[in-house]
PDB file of C-alpha atoms in Angstrom:
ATOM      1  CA  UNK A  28       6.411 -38.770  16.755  1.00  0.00           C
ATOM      2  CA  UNK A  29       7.477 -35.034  18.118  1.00  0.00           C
ATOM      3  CA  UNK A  30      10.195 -35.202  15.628  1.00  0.00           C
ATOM      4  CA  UNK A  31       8.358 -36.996  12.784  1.00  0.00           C
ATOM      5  CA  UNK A  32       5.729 -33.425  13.232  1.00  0.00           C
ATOM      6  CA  UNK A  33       8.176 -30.951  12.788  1.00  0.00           C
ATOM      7  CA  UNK A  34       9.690 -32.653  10.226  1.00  0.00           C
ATOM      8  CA  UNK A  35       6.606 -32.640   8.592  1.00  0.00           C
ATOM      9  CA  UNK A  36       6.013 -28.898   9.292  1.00  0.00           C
ATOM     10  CA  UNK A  37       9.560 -27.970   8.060  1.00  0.00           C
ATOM     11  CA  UNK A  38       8.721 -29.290   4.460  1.00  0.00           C
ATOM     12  CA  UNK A  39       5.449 -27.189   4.228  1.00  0.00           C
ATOM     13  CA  UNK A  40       7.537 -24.077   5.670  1.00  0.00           C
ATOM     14  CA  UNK A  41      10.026 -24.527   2.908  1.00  0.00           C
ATOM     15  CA  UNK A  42       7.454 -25.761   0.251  1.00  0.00           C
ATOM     16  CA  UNK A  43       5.223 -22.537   1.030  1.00  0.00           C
ATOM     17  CA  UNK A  44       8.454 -20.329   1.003  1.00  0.00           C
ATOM     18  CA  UNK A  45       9.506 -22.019  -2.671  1.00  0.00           C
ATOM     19  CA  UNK A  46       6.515 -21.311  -3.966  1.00  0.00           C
ATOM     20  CA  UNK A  47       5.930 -17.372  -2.534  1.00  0.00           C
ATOM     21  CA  UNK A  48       9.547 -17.288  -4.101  1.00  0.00           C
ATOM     22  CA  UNK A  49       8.550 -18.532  -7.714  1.00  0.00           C
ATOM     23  CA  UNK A  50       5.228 -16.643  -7.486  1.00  0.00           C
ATOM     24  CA  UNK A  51       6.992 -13.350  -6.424  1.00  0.00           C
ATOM     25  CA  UNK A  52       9.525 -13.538  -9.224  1.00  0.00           C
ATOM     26  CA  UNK A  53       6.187 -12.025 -11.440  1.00  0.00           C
ATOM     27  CA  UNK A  54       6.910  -9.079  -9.204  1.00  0.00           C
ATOM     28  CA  UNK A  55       9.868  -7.251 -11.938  1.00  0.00           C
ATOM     29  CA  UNK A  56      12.580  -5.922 -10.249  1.00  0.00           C
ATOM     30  CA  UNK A  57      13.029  -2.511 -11.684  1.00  0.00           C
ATOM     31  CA  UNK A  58      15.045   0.890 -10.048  1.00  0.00           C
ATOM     32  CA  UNK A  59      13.590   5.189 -10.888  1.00  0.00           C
ATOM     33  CA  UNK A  60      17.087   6.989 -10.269  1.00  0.00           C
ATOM     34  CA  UNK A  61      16.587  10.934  -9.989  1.00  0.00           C
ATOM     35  CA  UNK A  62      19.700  12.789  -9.381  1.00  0.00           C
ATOM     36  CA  UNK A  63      21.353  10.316  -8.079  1.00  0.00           C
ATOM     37  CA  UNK A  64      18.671   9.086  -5.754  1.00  0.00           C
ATOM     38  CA  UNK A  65      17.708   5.621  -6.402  1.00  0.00           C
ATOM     39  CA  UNK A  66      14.194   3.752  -5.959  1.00  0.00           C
ATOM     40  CA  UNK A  67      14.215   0.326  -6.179  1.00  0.00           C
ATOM     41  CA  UNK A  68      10.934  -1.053  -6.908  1.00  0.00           C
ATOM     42  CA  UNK A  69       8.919  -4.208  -8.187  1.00  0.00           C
ATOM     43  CA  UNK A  70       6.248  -4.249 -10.721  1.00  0.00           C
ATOM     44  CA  UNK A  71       3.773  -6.934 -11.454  1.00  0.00           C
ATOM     45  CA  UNK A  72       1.887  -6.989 -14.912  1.00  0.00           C
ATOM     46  CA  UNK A  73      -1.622  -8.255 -15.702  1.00  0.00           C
ATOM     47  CA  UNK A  74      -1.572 -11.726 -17.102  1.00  0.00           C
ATOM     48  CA  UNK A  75      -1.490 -11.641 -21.314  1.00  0.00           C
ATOM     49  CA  UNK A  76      -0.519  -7.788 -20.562  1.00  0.00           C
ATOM     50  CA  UNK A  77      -0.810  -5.948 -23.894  1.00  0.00           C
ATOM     51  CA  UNK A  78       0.232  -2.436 -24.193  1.00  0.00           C
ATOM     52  CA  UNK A  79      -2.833  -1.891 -26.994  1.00  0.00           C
ATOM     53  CA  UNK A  80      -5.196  -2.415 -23.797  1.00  0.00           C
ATOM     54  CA  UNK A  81      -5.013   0.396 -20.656  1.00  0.00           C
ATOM     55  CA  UNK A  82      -5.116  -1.344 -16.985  1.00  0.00           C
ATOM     56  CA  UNK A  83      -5.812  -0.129 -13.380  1.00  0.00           C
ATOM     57  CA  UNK A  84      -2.745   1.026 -11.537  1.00  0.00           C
ATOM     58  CA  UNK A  85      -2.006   0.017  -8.043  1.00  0.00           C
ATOM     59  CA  UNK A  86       0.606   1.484  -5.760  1.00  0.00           C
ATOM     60  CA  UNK A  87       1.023   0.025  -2.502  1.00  0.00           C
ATOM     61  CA  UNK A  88       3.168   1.185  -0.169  1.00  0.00           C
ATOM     62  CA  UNK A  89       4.677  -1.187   2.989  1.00  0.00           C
ATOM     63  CA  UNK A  90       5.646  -0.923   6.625  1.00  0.00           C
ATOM     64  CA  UNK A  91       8.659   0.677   8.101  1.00  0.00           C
ATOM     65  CA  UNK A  92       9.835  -3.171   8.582  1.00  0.00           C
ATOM     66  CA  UNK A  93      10.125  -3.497   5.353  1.00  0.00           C
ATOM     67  CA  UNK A  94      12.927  -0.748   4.570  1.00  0.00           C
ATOM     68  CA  UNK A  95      15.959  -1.458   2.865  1.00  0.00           C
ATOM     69  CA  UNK A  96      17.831  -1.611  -1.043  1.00  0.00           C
ATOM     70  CA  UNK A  97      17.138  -5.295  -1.344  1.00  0.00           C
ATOM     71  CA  UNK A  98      14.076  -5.187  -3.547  1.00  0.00           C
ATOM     72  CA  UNK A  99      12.642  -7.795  -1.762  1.00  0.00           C
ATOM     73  CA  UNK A 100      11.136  -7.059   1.602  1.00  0.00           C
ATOM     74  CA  UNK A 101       8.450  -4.932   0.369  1.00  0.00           C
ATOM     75  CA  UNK A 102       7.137  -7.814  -0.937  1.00  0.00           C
ATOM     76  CA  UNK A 103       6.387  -9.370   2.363  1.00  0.00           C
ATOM     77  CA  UNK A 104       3.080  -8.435   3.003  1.00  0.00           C
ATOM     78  CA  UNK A 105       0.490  -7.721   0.412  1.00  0.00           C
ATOM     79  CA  UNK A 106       2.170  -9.153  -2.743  1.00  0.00           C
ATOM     80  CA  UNK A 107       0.137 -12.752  -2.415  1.00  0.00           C
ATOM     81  CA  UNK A 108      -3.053 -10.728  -2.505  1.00  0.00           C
ATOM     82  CA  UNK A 109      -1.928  -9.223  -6.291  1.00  0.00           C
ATOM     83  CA  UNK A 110      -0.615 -12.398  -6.986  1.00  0.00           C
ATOM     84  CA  UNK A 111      -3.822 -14.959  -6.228  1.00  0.00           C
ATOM     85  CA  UNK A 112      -4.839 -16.198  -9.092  1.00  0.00           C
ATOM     86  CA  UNK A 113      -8.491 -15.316  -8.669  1.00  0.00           C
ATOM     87  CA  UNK A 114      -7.723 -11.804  -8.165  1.00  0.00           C
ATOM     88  CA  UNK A 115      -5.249 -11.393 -11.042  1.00  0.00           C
ATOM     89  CA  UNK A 116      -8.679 -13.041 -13.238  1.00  0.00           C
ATOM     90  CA  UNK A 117     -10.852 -10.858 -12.307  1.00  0.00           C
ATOM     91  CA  UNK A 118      -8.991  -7.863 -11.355  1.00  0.00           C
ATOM     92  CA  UNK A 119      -5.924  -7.584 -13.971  1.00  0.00           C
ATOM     93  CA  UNK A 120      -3.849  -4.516 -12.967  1.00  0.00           C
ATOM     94  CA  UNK A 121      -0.682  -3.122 -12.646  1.00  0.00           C
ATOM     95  CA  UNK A 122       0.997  -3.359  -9.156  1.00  0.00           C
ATOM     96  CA  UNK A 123       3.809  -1.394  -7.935  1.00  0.00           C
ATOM     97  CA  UNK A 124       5.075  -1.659  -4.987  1.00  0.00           C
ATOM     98  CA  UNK A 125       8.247   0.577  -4.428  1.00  0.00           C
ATOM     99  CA  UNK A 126      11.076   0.188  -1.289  1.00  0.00           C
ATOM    100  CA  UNK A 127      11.497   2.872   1.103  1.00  0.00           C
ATOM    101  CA  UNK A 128      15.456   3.272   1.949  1.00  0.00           C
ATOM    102  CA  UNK A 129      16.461   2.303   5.919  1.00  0.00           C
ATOM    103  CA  UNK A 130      16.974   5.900   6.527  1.00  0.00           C
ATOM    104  CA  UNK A 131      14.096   7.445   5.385  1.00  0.00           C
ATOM    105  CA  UNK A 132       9.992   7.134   5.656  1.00  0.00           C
ATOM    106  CA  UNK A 133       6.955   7.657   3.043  1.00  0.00           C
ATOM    107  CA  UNK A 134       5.550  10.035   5.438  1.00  0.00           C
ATOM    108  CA  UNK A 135       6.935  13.573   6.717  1.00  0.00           C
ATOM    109  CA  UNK A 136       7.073  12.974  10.091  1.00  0.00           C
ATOM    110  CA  UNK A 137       8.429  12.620  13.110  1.00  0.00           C
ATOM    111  CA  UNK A 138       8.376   9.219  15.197  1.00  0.00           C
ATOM    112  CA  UNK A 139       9.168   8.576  18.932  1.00  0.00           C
ATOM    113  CA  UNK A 140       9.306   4.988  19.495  1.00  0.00           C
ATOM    114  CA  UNK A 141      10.674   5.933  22.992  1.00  0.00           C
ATOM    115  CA  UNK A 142       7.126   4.398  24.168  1.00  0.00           C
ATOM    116  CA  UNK A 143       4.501   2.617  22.343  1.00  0.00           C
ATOM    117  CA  UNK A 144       2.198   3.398  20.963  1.00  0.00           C
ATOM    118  CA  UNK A 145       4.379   5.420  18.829  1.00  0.00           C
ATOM    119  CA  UNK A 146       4.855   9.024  19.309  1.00  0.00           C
ATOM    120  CA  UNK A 147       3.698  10.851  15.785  1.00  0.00           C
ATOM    121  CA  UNK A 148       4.360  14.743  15.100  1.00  0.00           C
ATOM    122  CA  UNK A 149       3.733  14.890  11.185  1.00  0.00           C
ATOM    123  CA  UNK A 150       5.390  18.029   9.320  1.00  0.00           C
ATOM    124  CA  UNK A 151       3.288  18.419   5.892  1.00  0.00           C
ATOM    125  CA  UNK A 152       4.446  21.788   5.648  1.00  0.00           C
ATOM    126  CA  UNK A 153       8.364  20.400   5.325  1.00  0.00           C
ATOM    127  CA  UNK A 154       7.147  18.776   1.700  1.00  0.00           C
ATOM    128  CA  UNK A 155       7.665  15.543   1.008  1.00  0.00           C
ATOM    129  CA  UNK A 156      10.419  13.119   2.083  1.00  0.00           C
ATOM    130  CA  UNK A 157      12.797  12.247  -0.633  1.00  0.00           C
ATOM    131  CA  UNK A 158      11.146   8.897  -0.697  1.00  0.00           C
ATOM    132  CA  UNK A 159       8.018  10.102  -1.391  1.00  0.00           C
ATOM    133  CA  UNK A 160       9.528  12.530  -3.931  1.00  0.00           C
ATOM    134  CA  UNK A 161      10.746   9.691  -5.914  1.00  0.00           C
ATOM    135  CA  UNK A 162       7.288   7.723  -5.356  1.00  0.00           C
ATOM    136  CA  UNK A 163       5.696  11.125  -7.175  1.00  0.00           C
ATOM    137  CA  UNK A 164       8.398  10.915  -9.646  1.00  0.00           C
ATOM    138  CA  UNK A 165       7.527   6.899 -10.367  1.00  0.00           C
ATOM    139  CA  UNK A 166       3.766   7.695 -10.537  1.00  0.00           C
ATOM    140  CA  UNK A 167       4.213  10.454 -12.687  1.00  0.00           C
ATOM    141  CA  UNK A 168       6.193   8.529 -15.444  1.00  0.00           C
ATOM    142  CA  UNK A 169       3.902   5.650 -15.096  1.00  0.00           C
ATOM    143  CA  UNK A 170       0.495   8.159 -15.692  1.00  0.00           C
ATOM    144  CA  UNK A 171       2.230   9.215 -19.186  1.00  0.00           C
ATOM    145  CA  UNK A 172       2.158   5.428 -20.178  1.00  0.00           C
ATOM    146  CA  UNK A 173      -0.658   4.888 -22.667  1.00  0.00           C
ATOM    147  CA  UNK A 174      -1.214   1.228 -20.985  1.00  0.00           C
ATOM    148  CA  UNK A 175      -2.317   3.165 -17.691  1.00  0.00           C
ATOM    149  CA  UNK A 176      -6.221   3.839 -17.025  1.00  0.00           C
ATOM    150  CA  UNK A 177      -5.575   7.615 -15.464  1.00  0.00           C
ATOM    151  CA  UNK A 178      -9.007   6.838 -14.187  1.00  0.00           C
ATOM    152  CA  UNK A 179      -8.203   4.073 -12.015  1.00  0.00           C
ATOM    153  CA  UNK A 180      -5.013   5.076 -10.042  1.00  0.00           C
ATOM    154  CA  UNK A 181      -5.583   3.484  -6.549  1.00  0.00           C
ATOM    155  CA  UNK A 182      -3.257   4.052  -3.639  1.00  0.00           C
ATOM    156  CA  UNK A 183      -3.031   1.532  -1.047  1.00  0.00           C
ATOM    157  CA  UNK A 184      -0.357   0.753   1.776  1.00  0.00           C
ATOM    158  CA  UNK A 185      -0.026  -0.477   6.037  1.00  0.00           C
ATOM    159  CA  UNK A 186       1.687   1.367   9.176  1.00  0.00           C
ATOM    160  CA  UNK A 187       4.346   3.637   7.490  1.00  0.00           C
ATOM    161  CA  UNK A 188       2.785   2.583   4.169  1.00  0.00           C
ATOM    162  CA  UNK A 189      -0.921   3.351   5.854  1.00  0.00           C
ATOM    163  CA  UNK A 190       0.514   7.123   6.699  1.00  0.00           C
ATOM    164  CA  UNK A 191       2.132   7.721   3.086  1.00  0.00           C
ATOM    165  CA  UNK A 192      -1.520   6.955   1.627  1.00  0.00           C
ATOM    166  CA  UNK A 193      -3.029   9.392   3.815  1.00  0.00           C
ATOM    167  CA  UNK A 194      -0.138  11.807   2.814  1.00  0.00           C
ATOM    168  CA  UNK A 195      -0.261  10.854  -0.813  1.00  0.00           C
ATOM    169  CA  UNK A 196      -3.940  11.672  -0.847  1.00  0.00           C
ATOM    170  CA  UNK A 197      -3.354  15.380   0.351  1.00  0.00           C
ATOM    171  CA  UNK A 198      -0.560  16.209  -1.496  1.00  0.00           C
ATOM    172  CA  UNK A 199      -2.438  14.746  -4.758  1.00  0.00           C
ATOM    173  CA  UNK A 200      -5.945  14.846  -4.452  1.00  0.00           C
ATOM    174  CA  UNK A 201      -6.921  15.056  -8.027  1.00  0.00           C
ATOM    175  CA  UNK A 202      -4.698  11.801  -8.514  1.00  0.00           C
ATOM    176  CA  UNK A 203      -6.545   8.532  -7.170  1.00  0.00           C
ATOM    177  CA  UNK A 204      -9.810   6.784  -7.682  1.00  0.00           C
ATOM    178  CA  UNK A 205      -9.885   5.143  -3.960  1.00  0.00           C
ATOM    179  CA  UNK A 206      -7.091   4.648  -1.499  1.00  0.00           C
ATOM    180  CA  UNK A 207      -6.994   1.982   1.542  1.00  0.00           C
ATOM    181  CA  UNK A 208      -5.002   2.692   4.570  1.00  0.00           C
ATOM    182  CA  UNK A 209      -4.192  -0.211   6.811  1.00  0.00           C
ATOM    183  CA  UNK A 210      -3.034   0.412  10.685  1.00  0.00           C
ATOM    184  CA  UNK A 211      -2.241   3.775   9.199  1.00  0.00           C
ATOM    185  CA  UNK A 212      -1.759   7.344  10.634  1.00  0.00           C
ATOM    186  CA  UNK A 213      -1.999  10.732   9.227  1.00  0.00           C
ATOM    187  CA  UNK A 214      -2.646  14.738   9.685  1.00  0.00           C
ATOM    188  CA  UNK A 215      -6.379  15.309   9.833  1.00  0.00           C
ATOM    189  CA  UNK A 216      -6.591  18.896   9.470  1.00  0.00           C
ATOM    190  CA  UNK A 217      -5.267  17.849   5.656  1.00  0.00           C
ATOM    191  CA  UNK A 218      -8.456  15.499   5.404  1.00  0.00           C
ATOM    192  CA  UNK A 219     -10.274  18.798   3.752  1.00  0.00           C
ATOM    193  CA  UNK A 220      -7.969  18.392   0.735  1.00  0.00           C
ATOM    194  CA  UNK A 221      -9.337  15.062  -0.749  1.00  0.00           C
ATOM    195  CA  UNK A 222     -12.611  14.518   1.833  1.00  0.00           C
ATOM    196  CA  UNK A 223     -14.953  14.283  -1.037  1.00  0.00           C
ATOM    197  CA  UNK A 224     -12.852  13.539  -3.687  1.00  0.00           C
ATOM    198  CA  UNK A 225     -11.438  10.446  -2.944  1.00  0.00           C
ATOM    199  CA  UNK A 226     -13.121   7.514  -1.389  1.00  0.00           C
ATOM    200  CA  UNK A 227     -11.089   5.766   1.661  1.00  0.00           C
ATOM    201  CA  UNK A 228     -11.434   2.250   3.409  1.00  0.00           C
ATOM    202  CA  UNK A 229      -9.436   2.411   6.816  1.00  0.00           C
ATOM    203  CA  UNK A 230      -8.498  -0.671   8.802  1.00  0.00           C
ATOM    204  CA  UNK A 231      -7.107  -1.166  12.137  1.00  0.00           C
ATOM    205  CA  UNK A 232      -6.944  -3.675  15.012  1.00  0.00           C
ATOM    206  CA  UNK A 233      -8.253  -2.240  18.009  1.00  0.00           C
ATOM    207  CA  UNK A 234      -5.701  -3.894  19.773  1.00  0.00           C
ATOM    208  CA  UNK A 235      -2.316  -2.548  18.211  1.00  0.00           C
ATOM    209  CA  UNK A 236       0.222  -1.213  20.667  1.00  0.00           C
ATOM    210  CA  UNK A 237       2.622   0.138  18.114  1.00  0.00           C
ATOM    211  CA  UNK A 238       0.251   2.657  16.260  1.00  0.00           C
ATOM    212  CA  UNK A 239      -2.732   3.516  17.749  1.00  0.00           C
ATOM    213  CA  UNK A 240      -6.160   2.376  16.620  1.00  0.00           C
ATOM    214  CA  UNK A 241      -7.513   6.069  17.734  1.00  0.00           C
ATOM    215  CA  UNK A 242      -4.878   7.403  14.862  1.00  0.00           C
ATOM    216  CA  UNK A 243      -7.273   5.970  12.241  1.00  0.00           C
ATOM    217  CA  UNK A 244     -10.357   7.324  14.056  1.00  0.00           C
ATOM    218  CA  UNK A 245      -9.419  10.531  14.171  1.00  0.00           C
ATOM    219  CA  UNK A 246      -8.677  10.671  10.372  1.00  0.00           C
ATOM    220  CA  UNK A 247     -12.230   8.877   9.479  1.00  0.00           C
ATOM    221  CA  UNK A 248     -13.729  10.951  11.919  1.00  0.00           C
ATOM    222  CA  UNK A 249     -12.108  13.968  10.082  1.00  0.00           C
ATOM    223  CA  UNK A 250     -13.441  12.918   6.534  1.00  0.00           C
ATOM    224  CA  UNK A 251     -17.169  12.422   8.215  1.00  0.00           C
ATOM    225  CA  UNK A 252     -16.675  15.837   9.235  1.00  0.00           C
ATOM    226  CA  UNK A 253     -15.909  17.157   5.850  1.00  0.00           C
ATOM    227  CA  UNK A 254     -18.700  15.431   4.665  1.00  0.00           C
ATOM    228  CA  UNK A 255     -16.897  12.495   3.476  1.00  0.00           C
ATOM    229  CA  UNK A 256     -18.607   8.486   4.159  1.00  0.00           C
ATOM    230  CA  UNK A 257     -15.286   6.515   4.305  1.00  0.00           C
ATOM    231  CA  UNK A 258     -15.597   3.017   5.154  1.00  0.00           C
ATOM    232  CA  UNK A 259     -14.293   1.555   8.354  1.00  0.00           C
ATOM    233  CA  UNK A 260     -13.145  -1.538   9.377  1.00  0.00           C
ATOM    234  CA  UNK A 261     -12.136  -2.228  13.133  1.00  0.00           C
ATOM    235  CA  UNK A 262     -10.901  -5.745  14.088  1.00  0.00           C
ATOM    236  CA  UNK A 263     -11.692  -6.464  18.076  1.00  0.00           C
ATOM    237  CA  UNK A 264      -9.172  -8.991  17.830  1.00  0.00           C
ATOM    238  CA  UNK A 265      -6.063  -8.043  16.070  1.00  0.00           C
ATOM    239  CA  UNK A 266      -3.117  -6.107  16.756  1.00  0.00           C
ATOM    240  CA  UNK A 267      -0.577  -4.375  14.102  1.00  0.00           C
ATOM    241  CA  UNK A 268      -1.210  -6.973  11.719  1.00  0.00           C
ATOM    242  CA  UNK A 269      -4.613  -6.288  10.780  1.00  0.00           C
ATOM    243  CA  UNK A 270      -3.533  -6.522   7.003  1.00  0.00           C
ATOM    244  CA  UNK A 271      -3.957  -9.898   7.673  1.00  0.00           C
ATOM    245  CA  UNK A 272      -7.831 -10.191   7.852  1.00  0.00           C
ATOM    246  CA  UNK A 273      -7.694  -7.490   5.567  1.00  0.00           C
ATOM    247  CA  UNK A 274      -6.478  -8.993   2.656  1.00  0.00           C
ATOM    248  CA  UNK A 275      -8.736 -11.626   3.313  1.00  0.00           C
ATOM    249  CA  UNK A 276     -11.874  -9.433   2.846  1.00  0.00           C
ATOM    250  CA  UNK A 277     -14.195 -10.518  -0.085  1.00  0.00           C
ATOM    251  CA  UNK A 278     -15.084  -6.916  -0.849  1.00  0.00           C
ATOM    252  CA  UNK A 279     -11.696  -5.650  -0.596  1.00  0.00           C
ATOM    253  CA  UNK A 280     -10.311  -5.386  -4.571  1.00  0.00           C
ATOM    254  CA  UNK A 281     -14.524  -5.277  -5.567  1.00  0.00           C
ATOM    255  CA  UNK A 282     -14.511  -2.190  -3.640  1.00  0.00           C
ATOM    256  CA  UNK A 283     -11.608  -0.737  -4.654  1.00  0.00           C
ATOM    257  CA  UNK A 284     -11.796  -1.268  -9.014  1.00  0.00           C
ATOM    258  CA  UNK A 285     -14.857  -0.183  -8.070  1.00  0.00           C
ATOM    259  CA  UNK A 286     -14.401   3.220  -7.767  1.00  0.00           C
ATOM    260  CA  UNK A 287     -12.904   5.563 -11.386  1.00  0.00           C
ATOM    261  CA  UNK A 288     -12.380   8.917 -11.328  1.00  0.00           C
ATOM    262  CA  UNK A 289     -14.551   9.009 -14.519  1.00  0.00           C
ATOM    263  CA  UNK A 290     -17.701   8.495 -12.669  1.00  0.00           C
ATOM    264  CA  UNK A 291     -20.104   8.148 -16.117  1.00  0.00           C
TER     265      UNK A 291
END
């Protein structure tokens, strides 16, 4: 009976896997190459996508995990969110979600995983990494595209990903229409540079041991005292994978297409 069970569970593992395969093959695989420097990323259209019509654009940006020049990994967490059906219904947008190389990081900073939590020291002043130099570069050529609603640019991403958004929102405030930062980390004295112009959901499990939960609440607690009213969400009982229960929030994409820089 043991072996009639796993059995069982081993055709649902590969089923599910078959079918996040198919589904992610809607994900493009495309490549930005600037000097040399290559980006690989995916891109997933609307359904019935016609160029005549302009659509949200989403950039989400993924975990240090997730690193590599397989144009595949990034998809591991928060592609099945873009690609429920429901959501692609009611919320048709274009997703890109771009892969960091092994080597490098979205943020500019430094990380000591001698002890965890992690050890952060971030260096804004340095610029940005060459990563997010090409992520700029992507967004920028993307913006010129007549298909692209330059009032709904929305920035999302988790750990690594979480501290790019915050780092993406201060180095181009004038840019997004929301941003969500999950498990993320960032440098609050840069809060002042997109406080009140850019509205921000943060998420964290108040039980992760690689970064810690007090990393988001001192960069909410920064934007409350610029004057901003980000939203917060703190899971009691989740660790570094509170994207999880995020994705599963009903308000989560409401909230977020909710929110144009166009604010007639």
């Amino acid at each position: 009976m043991k072996n009639k069970h796993l059995f069982l569970l081993a055709i649902i593992l590969v089923c599910s896997y078959t079918a996040f395969a198919q589904d992610s093959s809607l994900f493009e695989k495309k490549e930005l190459i600037v000097k040399g420097d290559t980006l690989p990323y995916r891109m997933l259209y609307p359904e019935n996508f016609d160029t005549e019509k302009t659509y949200p654009l989403i950039l989400f940006l993924h975990g240090a995990g997730e690193r590599g020049n397989d144009n595949q990994k990034q998809l591991t967490h928060g592609s099945a969110l873009f690609l429920d059906q429901n959501n692609r219904t009611k919320f048709p947008a274009i997703v890109i979600m771009p892969q960091c190389p092994k080597d490098d990081y979205w943020a500019q900073v430094n990380v000591d995983r001698s002890n965890y939590p992690v050890q952060l020291d971030f260096q804004f002043k340095k610029g940005p990494t060459k990563a997010m130099d090409l992520v700029l570069q992507l967004l920028e050529n993307y913006e010129k595209e007549d298909f692209v609603d330059k009032n709904k640019t929305y920035v999302m991403g988790l750990s690594m990903g979480g501290m790019g958004t915050y780092e993406l929102l201060a180095r181009q405030p004038d840019r997004f229409a929301a941003a969500i930062a999950i498990c993320g980390a960032g440098d609050a004295t840069y809060a002042t540079n997109y406080a009140k112009k850019i509205p921000v959901w943060a998420f964290h499990g108040a039980h992760d041991n690689v970064v810690a939960p007090l990393q988001t609440m001192e960069m909410v607690s920064a934007l409350l005292h610029e004057g901003a009213f980000p939203r917060l969400t703190l899971y009691d009982f989740a660790n570094h994978n509170s994207w999880d229960p995020a994705f599963t929030e009903p308000d989560l994409l409401p909230w977020l297409f909710s929110n144009s820089l166009n604010k007639e």
